[in-house]
Short mmCIF file of C-alpha atoms in Angstrom, two decimals:
data_model
loop_
_atom_site.label_atom_id
_atom_site.label_comp_id
_atom_site.label_asym_id
_atom_site.label_seq_id
_atom_site.Cartn_x
_atom_site.Cartn_y
_atom_site.Cartn_z
CA UNK A 258 -20.89 26.79 114.28
CA UNK A 259 -17.34 25.88 113.07
CA UNK A 260 -16.24 25.67 109.45
CA UNK A 261 -16.35 22.34 107.65
CA UNK A 262 -12.98 20.59 107.87
CA UNK A 263 -10.64 19.83 105.00
CA UNK A 264 -9.22 21.51 101.95
CA UNK A 265 -11.95 22.96 99.73
CA UNK A 266 -14.61 21.34 101.90
CA UNK A 267 -17.23 22.65 99.49
CA UNK A 268 -16.44 19.63 97.34
CA UNK A 269 -18.14 17.49 99.95
CA UNK A 270 -21.39 19.45 100.08
CA UNK A 271 -24.54 18.03 98.53
CA UNK A 272 -25.21 21.13 96.43
CA UNK A 273 -21.77 20.94 94.86
CA UNK A 274 -22.09 17.23 94.10
CA UNK A 275 -25.53 17.62 92.59
CA UNK A 276 -24.23 20.30 90.25
CA UNK A 277 -21.99 17.81 88.45
CA UNK A 278 -22.95 17.61 84.78
CA UNK A 279 -20.86 14.65 83.62
CA UNK A 280 -23.04 11.55 83.40
CA UNK A 281 -21.12 8.75 81.69
CA UNK A 282 -22.69 6.35 79.20
CA UNK A 283 -24.23 3.16 80.50
CA UNK A 284 -21.53 1.19 78.69
CA UNK A 285 -18.72 2.65 80.83
CA UNK A 286 -17.81 0.32 83.70
CA UNK A 287 -14.42 1.49 84.98
CA UNK A 288 -12.61 4.84 84.88
CA UNK A 289 -8.89 4.91 85.67
CA UNK A 290 -6.86 8.08 86.19
CA UNK A 291 -3.06 7.96 86.14
CA UNK A 292 -1.08 11.03 87.17
CA UNK A 293 2.09 12.17 88.95
CA UNK A 294 2.67 14.45 91.90
CA UNK A 295 4.88 17.49 91.52
CA UNK A 296 4.73 17.15 87.74
CA UNK A 297 3.77 20.23 85.74
CA UNK A 298 2.19 18.21 82.96
CA UNK A 299 0.02 16.35 85.52
CA UNK A 300 -1.28 19.55 87.07
CA UNK A 301 -4.48 19.57 85.03
CA UNK A 302 -5.22 15.92 85.83
CA UNK A 303 -4.56 16.50 89.51
CA UNK A 304 -6.96 19.46 89.49
CA UNK A 305 -9.52 17.37 87.64
CA UNK A 306 -9.36 14.76 90.37
CA UNK A 307 -9.39 17.37 93.11
CA UNK A 308 -12.43 19.27 91.87
CA UNK A 309 -14.46 16.97 89.66
CA UNK A 310 -13.95 13.38 90.77
CA UNK A 311 -16.46 13.65 93.60
CA UNK A 312 -19.08 15.00 91.26
CA UNK A 313 -18.42 12.31 88.67
CA UNK A 314 -18.72 9.51 91.20
CA UNK A 315 -21.85 11.06 92.66
CA UNK A 316 -23.54 11.16 89.30
CA UNK A 317 -22.23 7.71 88.30
CA UNK A 318 -22.47 5.56 91.42
CA UNK A 319 -22.16 2.30 89.49
CA UNK A 320 -18.92 3.26 87.72
CA UNK A 321 -15.72 2.10 89.42
CA UNK A 322 -13.25 5.00 89.56
CA UNK A 323 -9.60 4.45 90.43
CA UNK A 324 -6.60 6.77 90.66
CA UNK A 325 -2.95 5.81 90.37
CA UNK A 326 -0.10 8.10 91.43
CA UNK A 327 3.46 8.18 90.15
CA UNK A 328 3.22 5.12 87.95
CA UNK A 329 3.32 6.75 84.53
CA UNK A 330 5.66 9.12 82.73
CA UNK A 331 2.69 10.97 81.27
CA UNK A 332 -0.80 11.44 82.78
CA UNK A 333 -3.83 9.80 81.14
CA UNK A 334 -7.39 8.67 81.82
CA UNK A 335 -8.68 5.36 80.53
CA UNK A 336 -12.21 4.02 80.31
CA UNK A 337 -13.15 0.35 80.19
CA UNK A 338 -16.46 -0.34 78.46
CA UNK A 339 -18.71 -3.31 78.98
CA UNK A 340 -17.85 -4.82 75.58
CA UNK A 341 -14.21 -5.09 76.64
CA UNK A 342 -13.13 -2.00 74.75
CA UNK A 343 -10.64 0.41 76.29
CA UNK A 344 -10.66 4.13 75.48
CA UNK A 345 -7.53 6.09 76.35
CA UNK A 346 -7.70 9.84 76.88
CA UNK A 347 -4.29 11.52 77.00
CA UNK A 348 -4.10 14.31 79.59
CA UNK A 349 -0.56 15.60 79.20
CA UNK A 350 -0.31 19.37 79.77
CA UNK A 351 -4.10 19.78 79.67
CA UNK A 352 -6.27 21.96 81.85
CA UNK A 353 -8.87 20.39 84.16
CA UNK A 354 -11.78 22.06 82.37
CA UNK A 355 -10.51 20.91 78.97
CA UNK A 356 -10.33 17.33 80.21
CA UNK A 357 -13.81 17.56 81.74
CA UNK A 358 -15.34 18.95 78.57
CA UNK A 359 -13.61 16.40 76.37
CA UNK A 360 -14.80 13.44 78.46
CA UNK A 361 -18.31 14.89 78.37
CA UNK A 362 -18.17 15.10 74.58
CA UNK A 363 -16.73 11.63 74.07
CA UNK A 364 -18.37 9.50 76.76
CA UNK A 365 -20.99 11.61 78.46
CA UNK A 366 -24.73 11.35 77.99
CA UNK A 367 -26.10 14.20 75.94
CA UNK A 368 -28.45 16.82 77.37
CA UNK A 369 -31.45 15.40 75.53
CA UNK A 370 -30.80 11.90 76.85
CA UNK A 371 -30.63 13.23 80.40
CA UNK A 372 -33.85 15.17 79.92
CA UNK A 373 -35.59 12.09 78.54
CA UNK A 374 -34.47 10.07 81.54
CA UNK A 375 -35.64 12.77 83.93
CA UNK A 376 -39.03 12.81 82.22
CA UNK A 377 -39.32 9.03 82.44
CA UNK A 378 -38.52 9.17 86.14
CA UNK A 379 -41.19 11.85 86.66
CA UNK A 380 -43.80 9.78 84.86
CA UNK A 381 -43.08 6.78 87.04
CA UNK A 382 -43.31 8.89 90.19
CA UNK A 383 -47.03 9.71 90.00
CA UNK A 384 -47.79 12.08 92.91
CA UNK A 385 -51.22 10.54 93.28
CA UNK A 386 -49.71 7.19 94.34
CA UNK A 387 -49.88 6.04 97.92
CA UNK A 388 -48.63 2.99 99.80
CA UNK A 389 -45.18 1.52 100.41
CA UNK A 390 -42.44 3.83 99.19
CA UNK A 391 -44.65 6.87 98.74
CA UNK A 392 -45.30 9.90 100.89
CA UNK A 393 -48.79 8.72 101.95
CA UNK A 394 -49.38 5.24 103.28
CA UNK A 395 -53.13 4.90 103.18
CA UNK A 396 -55.93 6.30 101.04
CA UNK A 397 -57.46 7.76 104.20
CA UNK A 398 -54.60 10.30 104.31
CA UNK A 399 -55.59 11.80 100.97
CA UNK A 400 -57.87 14.84 101.28
CA UNK A 401 -61.34 14.16 99.91
CA UNK A 402 -61.31 10.48 100.86
CA UNK A 403 -63.02 8.72 103.74
CA UNK A 404 -61.06 9.39 106.95
CA UNK A 405 -59.36 6.56 108.81
CA UNK A 406 -61.89 4.52 110.81
CA UNK A 407 -59.29 4.41 113.58
CA UNK A 408 -59.96 8.13 114.13
CA UNK A 409 -63.50 8.66 112.88
CA UNK A 410 -66.01 5.77 112.93
CA UNK A 411 -67.55 4.82 109.60
CA UNK A 412 -71.27 5.41 109.05
CA UNK A 413 -73.28 2.33 109.95
CA UNK A 414 -74.23 1.63 106.32
CA UNK A 415 -70.57 0.95 105.56
CA UNK A 416 -69.94 -1.38 108.49
CA UNK A 417 -70.04 -5.16 108.18
CA UNK A 418 -71.52 -5.40 111.66
CA UNK A 419 -74.65 -3.59 110.54
CA UNK A 420 -74.86 -4.84 106.97
CA UNK A 421 -73.98 -8.50 107.23
CA UNK A 422 -74.37 -9.43 110.88
CA UNK A 423 -77.42 -7.20 111.31
CA UNK A 424 -76.21 -5.93 114.68
CA UNK A 425 -77.31 -2.67 116.24
CA UNK A 426 -74.65 0.02 115.97
CA UNK A 427 -74.66 3.72 116.78
CA UNK A 428 -74.10 6.27 114.02
CA UNK B 133 -67.30 -15.98 107.10
CA UNK B 134 -64.84 -17.69 104.83
CA UNK B 135 -61.34 -16.37 104.49
CA UNK B 136 -61.21 -13.08 102.66
CA UNK B 137 -60.09 -13.16 99.08
CA UNK B 138 -58.10 -10.05 98.28
CA UNK B 139 -57.12 -8.77 94.89
CA UNK B 140 -53.47 -7.80 95.24
CA UNK B 141 -53.15 -4.27 93.99
CA UNK B 142 -50.35 -1.80 94.29
CA UNK B 143 -51.58 -0.90 97.78
CA UNK B 144 -50.28 -4.10 99.43
CA UNK B 145 -48.65 -3.44 102.76
CA UNK B 146 -45.35 -5.12 101.97
CA UNK B 147 -43.38 -5.13 98.75
CA UNK B 148 -44.42 -8.06 96.54
CA UNK B 149 -43.37 -8.21 92.92
CA UNK B 150 -44.76 -11.42 91.42
CA UNK B 151 -46.84 -14.18 92.98
CA UNK B 152 -46.59 -17.79 91.85
CA UNK B 153 -48.98 -18.83 89.05
CA UNK B 154 -50.82 -21.22 91.37
CA UNK B 155 -52.31 -18.19 93.14
CA UNK B 156 -53.51 -16.59 89.96
CA UNK B 157 -57.05 -16.76 88.74
CA UNK B 158 -57.76 -15.24 85.37
CA UNK B 159 -54.38 -13.55 85.60
CA UNK B 160 -55.36 -11.98 88.93
CA UNK B 161 -53.40 -12.81 92.09
CA UNK B 162 -55.73 -13.98 94.85
CA UNK B 163 -54.51 -14.01 98.46
CA UNK B 164 -56.14 -15.42 101.56
CA UNK B 165 -54.53 -13.30 104.28
CA UNK B 166 -55.77 -11.52 107.38
CA UNK B 167 -53.91 -8.20 107.02
CA UNK B 168 -54.43 -6.64 110.39
CA UNK B 169 -54.20 -9.67 112.66
CA UNK B 170 -51.29 -12.14 112.93
CA UNK B 171 -51.72 -15.84 112.09
CA UNK B 172 -51.66 -17.10 115.66
CA UNK B 173 -54.56 -14.86 116.80
CA UNK B 174 -57.70 -17.01 116.85
CA UNK B 175 -60.75 -16.27 114.78
CA UNK B 176 -62.84 -13.40 116.14
CA UNK B 177 -65.82 -14.34 118.33
CA UNK B 178 -68.34 -12.85 115.97
CA UNK B 179 -66.99 -14.91 113.07
CA UNK B 180 -66.33 -18.16 114.94
CA UNK B 181 -69.56 -20.08 114.32
CA UNK B 182 -70.65 -18.18 111.28
CA UNK B 183 -72.17 -20.49 108.72
CA UNK B 184 -72.87 -19.14 105.32
CA UNK B 185 -76.25 -19.61 103.78
CA UNK B 186 -75.68 -21.38 100.51
CA UNK B 187 -76.71 -19.41 97.47
CA UNK B 188 -80.01 -20.57 96.03
CA UNK B 189 -79.51 -22.34 92.74
CA UNK B 190 -82.70 -23.04 90.85
CA UNK B 191 -82.09 -26.15 88.72
CA UNK B 192 -84.02 -24.91 85.67
CA UNK B 193 -82.28 -21.55 85.79
CA UNK B 194 -78.94 -23.30 86.18
CA UNK B 195 -79.58 -25.55 83.18
CA UNK B 196 -80.46 -22.58 81.03
CA UNK B 197 -77.68 -20.33 82.18
CA UNK B 198 -74.77 -22.77 82.35
CA UNK B 199 -74.25 -23.22 78.59
CA UNK B 200 -74.62 -19.46 78.10
CA UNK B 201 -72.04 -18.79 80.77
CA UNK B 202 -69.74 -21.41 79.32
CA UNK B 203 -70.00 -19.89 75.86
CA UNK B 204 -69.44 -16.41 77.29
CA UNK B 205 -66.43 -17.46 79.31
CA UNK B 206 -64.91 -19.34 76.40
CA UNK B 207 -65.29 -16.29 74.20
CA UNK B 208 -63.81 -13.99 76.82
CA UNK B 209 -60.89 -16.36 77.38
CA UNK B 210 -60.28 -16.57 73.65
CA UNK B 211 -60.40 -12.79 73.26
CA UNK B 212 -58.12 -12.27 76.22
CA UNK B 213 -55.62 -14.81 74.87
CA UNK B 214 -55.81 -13.31 71.39
CA UNK B 215 -55.14 -9.79 72.67
CA UNK B 216 -52.31 -11.02 74.86
CA UNK B 217 -50.60 -12.69 71.92
CA UNK B 218 -51.18 -9.67 69.67
CA UNK B 219 -49.72 -7.28 72.26
CA UNK B 220 -46.76 -9.55 72.84
CA UNK B 221 -45.99 -9.75 69.11
CA UNK B 222 -46.35 -5.99 68.73
CA UNK B 223 -44.06 -5.32 71.66
CA UNK B 224 -41.44 -7.69 70.30
CA UNK B 225 -41.64 -6.10 66.87
CA UNK B 226 -41.24 -2.65 68.40
CA UNK B 227 -38.24 -3.80 70.44
CA UNK B 228 -36.62 -5.43 67.42
CA UNK B 229 -37.19 -2.31 65.33
CA UNK B 230 -35.91 0.18 67.91
CA UNK B 231 -33.04 -2.09 68.94
CA UNK B 232 -31.73 -2.03 65.40
CA UNK B 233 -32.08 1.72 65.13
CA UNK B 234 -30.69 2.35 68.59
CA UNK B 235 -27.75 0.05 68.02
CA UNK B 236 -26.95 1.76 64.72
CA UNK B 237 -27.24 5.21 66.27
CA UNK B 238 -25.02 4.16 69.16
CA UNK B 239 -22.46 2.71 66.75
CA UNK B 240 -22.30 5.92 64.71
CA UNK B 241 -22.01 8.06 67.83
CA UNK B 242 -19.32 5.77 69.20
CA UNK B 243 -17.24 6.06 66.05
CA UNK B 244 -17.57 9.85 66.11
CA UNK B 245 -16.50 9.90 69.73
CA UNK B 246 -13.46 7.74 68.98
CA UNK B 247 -12.51 10.10 66.14
CA UNK B 248 -12.75 13.14 68.42
CA UNK B 249 -10.67 11.33 71.01
CA UNK B 250 -8.04 10.38 68.44
CA UNK B 251 -7.60 14.02 67.43
CA UNK B 252 -7.41 15.08 71.06
CA UNK B 253 -4.75 12.45 71.73
CA UNK B 254 -2.72 13.63 68.75
CA UNK B 255 -2.82 17.19 70.05
CA UNK B 256 -1.73 15.94 73.46
CA UNK B 257 1.13 14.02 71.88
CA UNK B 258 2.25 17.19 70.12
CA UNK B 259 2.17 19.15 73.39
CA UNK B 260 4.08 16.38 75.13
CA UNK B 261 6.75 16.38 72.42
CA UNK B 262 7.13 20.14 72.79
CA UNK B 263 7.45 19.84 76.53
CA UNK B 264 9.99 17.02 76.30
CA UNK B 265 11.98 18.93 73.66
CA UNK B 266 12.12 21.98 75.91
CA UNK B 267 13.25 19.82 78.82
CA UNK B 268 15.91 18.19 76.67
CA UNK B 269 17.21 21.58 75.53
CA UNK B 270 17.25 22.85 79.08
CA UNK B 271 19.20 19.80 80.24
CA UNK B 272 21.69 20.22 77.38
CA UNK B 273 22.20 23.87 78.24
CA UNK B 274 22.87 23.07 81.84
CA UNK B 275 25.35 20.38 80.79
CA UNK B 276 27.07 22.81 78.45
CA UNK B 277 27.44 25.45 81.14
CA UNK B 278 28.77 22.84 83.53
CA UNK B 279 31.35 21.74 81.02
CA UNK B 280 32.29 25.33 80.31
CA UNK B 281 32.74 26.08 83.98
CA UNK B 282 34.84 22.98 84.45
CA UNK B 283 37.02 23.95 81.54
CA UNK B 284 37.49 27.41 82.98
CA UNK B 285 38.38 25.97 86.37
CA UNK B 286 40.88 23.61 84.77
CA UNK B 287 42.38 26.47 82.81
CA UNK B 288 42.70 28.56 85.94
CA UNK B 289 44.45 25.79 87.81
CA UNK B 290 46.74 25.24 84.86
CA UNK B 291 47.78 28.88 84.62
CA UNK B 292 48.29 29.07 88.37
CA UNK B 293 50.49 26.03 88.42
CA UNK B 294 52.42 27.29 85.40
CA UNK B 295 53.11 30.65 87.01
CA UNK B 296 54.08 28.92 90.24
CA UNK B 297 56.50 26.71 88.32
CA UNK B 298 57.93 29.71 86.45
CA UNK B 299 58.37 31.60 89.72
CA UNK B 300 60.09 28.63 91.29
CA UNK B 301 62.38 28.30 88.34
CA UNK B 302 63.22 31.99 88.53
CA UNK B 303 63.91 31.95 92.20
CA UNK B 304 65.87 28.69 91.93
CA UNK B 305 68.56 30.61 90.10
CA UNK B 306 69.15 32.61 93.26
CA UNK B 307 69.43 29.53 95.48
CA UNK B 308 72.55 28.97 97.39
CA UNK B 309 74.10 25.65 96.35
CA UNK B 310 77.21 23.88 97.46
CA UNK B 311 79.16 25.50 94.61
CA UNK B 312 78.04 29.05 95.49
CA UNK B 313 78.45 28.64 99.20
CA UNK B 314 81.91 30.13 99.56
CA UNK B 315 81.16 33.03 97.26
CA UNK B 316 77.88 33.89 99.02
CA UNK B 317 79.49 33.82 102.44
CA UNK B 318 82.18 36.21 101.19
CA UNK B 319 79.51 38.50 99.78
CA UNK B 320 77.58 38.61 103.02
CA UNK B 321 80.62 39.26 105.14
CA UNK B 322 81.70 42.10 102.88
CA UNK B 323 78.31 43.81 102.80
CA UNK B 324 77.17 46.21 105.43
CA UNK B 325 73.48 46.70 106.43
CA UNK B 326 72.10 49.67 108.21
CA UNK B 327 69.27 48.81 110.67
CA UNK B 328 68.72 52.42 111.63
CA UNK B 329 65.40 52.78 109.79
CA UNK B 330 62.07 54.35 110.65
CA UNK B 331 59.24 52.01 111.73
CA UNK B 332 56.46 54.18 110.58
CA UNK B 333 54.38 53.44 107.44
CA UNK B 334 54.53 55.74 104.48
CA UNK B 335 51.20 57.47 105.00
CA UNK B 336 51.32 57.86 108.79
CA UNK B 337 51.68 61.42 110.07
CA UNK B 338 54.42 62.30 112.48
#
């Protein structure tokens, strides 16, 4: 089985993407990253984009993320919020991990918020549910319930033919 | 058999969110649908000529029960409406209360975040200034060395030309001009040169 193609192909694996911990606030709509190529001061920003952008987009699918190359004398990241506000994060001569941590502090959802959301999602997803969108379609699939009459005929007391139409049925 | 009335629960076979109010009875959605069979399939043979026996209604019983039922239903409706309104008001109060708190909390957090960001940006500006200063100094140094080298080159050329000029001047004194011509010819004719010399270099062995 050949190796996955591309530089640092691990960035494209599901496990890597799911491990991203930066979840931006609901108020953030657009994230813009400006940096230069072959620029020592932009190195950190470039690395940030290389390693973390996939994770950020994966965890924030509704946030529009854009990158611009070689349009600025100094690298920066800007965030556009839904109330029209713009937050500028300077990234000159900064390491990728520093940038990541700073954005998490300033605009990321806190751990407790994320846990609350996870709990809310769990509550909604009751494992006992069945029907459209759940793992079991019909109540007959649940152990302990009456099996599907398509496979095992119902006892005659439960059949309309016997009860209401008073017809003779077996079993 | 009349068409089946089905209470729409969460186990409907296709995704329905909200039915129109005309289908609702006592806030319950009532559908008249054959789930398993399509619309164009005719009624099943066993149900084709089925005629329902009307329920027996004894007139005296009906007269006695009807006002009781009416009273009961009115009370139930009133209670239901009352609870609905109470719940609605409570929910709205809760929303208003938490909205205020949440908004305030968000505002405070936002201001803190902006403060943190401002400090970070200042630090970045300081780093950038350092970097630019270093670059400026480096550029100046390079310029200085260039200038120095150029000066040295110029100096070298100058000294070379000066020595060349001095040499020329020196040797020009020995030139043969029209005035010296006769004298020089006399000199040459009177001198004697011996061409009987060895061709070997100094350090060569015999």
